[in-house]
Amino acid sequence: MEQHCEQSPPRAREEEEGANSGGVEGGEEDEKILHFLDSLDSYLTLMDSLSSTLRRGWLELAGARHSMGSSRISGALLSHRVQSAATTMQVTEPNDKSETESQAHFTISKWAHMREGKCSGEVEVGGFQNKSSGSELRHRVPSNFPEGCKESYSAVNGSPIATDSNIQQERSKSLSIFGTLVPPKLRAAQVSFETALDSIVELANMRSMVLSSFAQLQQEMKSSS
Amino acid sequence: MAGRAQIPTKNSALIAMIADEDTVVGFLLAGVGDVDLRRKRNYFIVDSKTTVKAIEDAFKDFTTREDIAIVLISQYIANMIRFRVDSYNKPVPAILEIPSKDHPYDPTQDSVLSRVRYLFSAESVASSRY
């Protein structure tokens, strides 16, 4: 009788094993669902943050227009001369595009301008780090950018180059479209839109994550049905 | 996970904009404006006289250019070409719908969120049960 009690019947063992494996799979699915919902929530939060930053920028632009005059700040003043963007993006796409777990990663370089092959001014603001890829992109976020005076270095030609003055130069160049002397409101608007760009980079990365985790969930649902 | 390194595929890529004047001017102040040798710009200002066809052409142009990483489009403008925006499904350039001065952001109209919304619909829940 003791021997009979020690060994559980085979059928009960099979049911227990089935429940355990189902539990493990269910746990993985729950994790994917949570990951998807988290990324969705982050996307909405970032969009809310972007909305408030843009509102501030528009208000400051309206204030600048009020002090300078409507004709002094308009699309008609935008130059059609050849010019390259001072703020650019870096996009890293996964090696194997059939993999749904990896997604494109966006990084912004503000006020970077290539002159004669040398990078004269560069401040990188990394977006969201994709943990699954293990990418090793540099991530430098000045704590008080853009008001701070921290130096950043370019490694293009191996020698450090002070870039703060160049960054200020690039900023002034952008402002000069609207005249030599611009009101503080216009400078404040410039800062607000620069801040908005950070949110936009985060949003682009979060969008990639939402779509990637959604694709994983769809695959999961198809395989389970 | 190890060994699946990501390769930088675009350096110095641009941010394109299809938006109203104030939004475009603001982002140009932030240094994203670009005019190439063929005088092609990375921004398109929409006003009351802009036709839907012109917006569609600008959207198609920006989404097919190799040097553009992100396309910003005001949501109210995206609504004018909703079919085009919703049928776009490439990862790069990323399409981001942003609010405008007169039209706040509406998550129910966002193409990314509407794409994933069906996961929460009654039909998808019912079908997963059977």
mmCIF file with all atom_site columns, C-alpha atoms in Angstrom, chain A residues 22-36 216-217 220-221 223-224, chain B residues 128:
data_model
loop_
_atom_site.group_PDB
_atom_site.id
_atom_site.type_symbol
_atom_site.label_atom_id
_atom_site.label_alt_id
_atom_site.label_comp_id
_atom_site.label_asym_id
_atom_site.label_entity_id
_atom_site.label_seq_id
_atom_site.pdbx_PDB_ins_code
_atom_site.Cartn_x
_atom_site.Cartn_y
_atom_site.Cartn_z
_atom_site.occupancy
_atom_site.B_iso_or_equiv
_atom_site.pdbx_formal_charge
_atom_site.auth_seq_id
_atom_site.auth_comp_id
_atom_site.auth_asym_id
_atom_site.auth_atom_id
_atom_site.pdbx_PDB_model_num
ATOM 1  C CA . GLY A 1 22  ? 1.229  25.084 -21.024 1.00 0.00 ? 22  GLY A CA 1
ATOM 2  C CA . GLY A 1 23  ? 2.041  27.311 -18.095 1.00 0.00 ? 23  GLY A CA 1
ATOM 3  C CA . VAL A 1 24  ? 5.505  28.098 -19.468 1.00 0.00 ? 24  VAL A CA 1
ATOM 4  C CA . GLU A 1 25  ? 4.091  28.935 -22.923 1.00 0.00 ? 25  GLU A CA 1
ATOM 5  C CA . GLY A 1 26  ? 1.325  30.964 -21.343 1.00 0.00 ? 26  GLY A CA 1
ATOM 6  C CA . GLY A 1 27  ? 3.945  32.851 -19.351 1.00 0.00 ? 27  GLY A CA 1
ATOM 7  C CA . GLU A 1 28  ? 5.900  33.718 -22.482 1.00 0.00 ? 28  GLU A CA 1
ATOM 8  C CA . GLU A 1 29  ? 2.764  34.898 -24.225 1.00 0.00 ? 29  GLU A CA 1
ATOM 9  C CA . ASP A 1 30  ? 1.841  37.035 -21.228 1.00 0.00 ? 30  ASP A CA 1
ATOM 10 C CA . GLU A 1 31  ? 5.313  38.542 -21.295 1.00 0.00 ? 31  GLU A CA 1
ATOM 11 C CA . LYS A 1 32  ? 4.905  39.465 -24.961 1.00 0.00 ? 32  LYS A CA 1
ATOM 12 C CA . ILE A 1 33  ? 1.508  40.986 -24.301 1.00 0.00 ? 33  ILE A CA 1
ATOM 13 C CA . LEU A 1 34  ? 2.896  43.020 -21.414 1.00 0.00 ? 34  LEU A CA 1
ATOM 14 C CA . HIS A 1 35  ? 5.828  44.153 -23.557 1.00 0.00 ? 35  HIS A CA 1
ATOM 15 C CA . PHE A 1 36  ? 3.418  45.256 -26.278 1.00 0.00 ? 36  PHE A CA 1
ATOM 16 C CA . GLN A 1 216 ? 5.306  38.909 -32.552 1.00 0.00 ? 216 GLN A CA 1
ATOM 17 C CA . LEU A 1 217 ? 1.877  38.725 -30.934 1.00 0.00 ? 217 LEU A CA 1
ATOM 18 C CA . GLU A 1 220 ? 1.886  33.858 -31.559 1.00 0.00 ? 220 GLU A CA 1
ATOM 19 C CA . MET A 1 221 ? -1.861 34.021 -32.120 1.00 0.00 ? 221 MET A CA 1
ATOM 20 C CA . SER A 1 223 ? 0.582  29.532 -34.205 1.00 0.00 ? 223 SER A CA 1
ATOM 21 C CA . SER A 1 224 ? -1.730 28.872 -31.253 1.00 0.00 ? 224 SER A CA 1
ATOM 22 C CA . SER B 2 128 ? -9.137 33.594 -29.977 1.00 0.00 ? 128 SER B CA 1
#
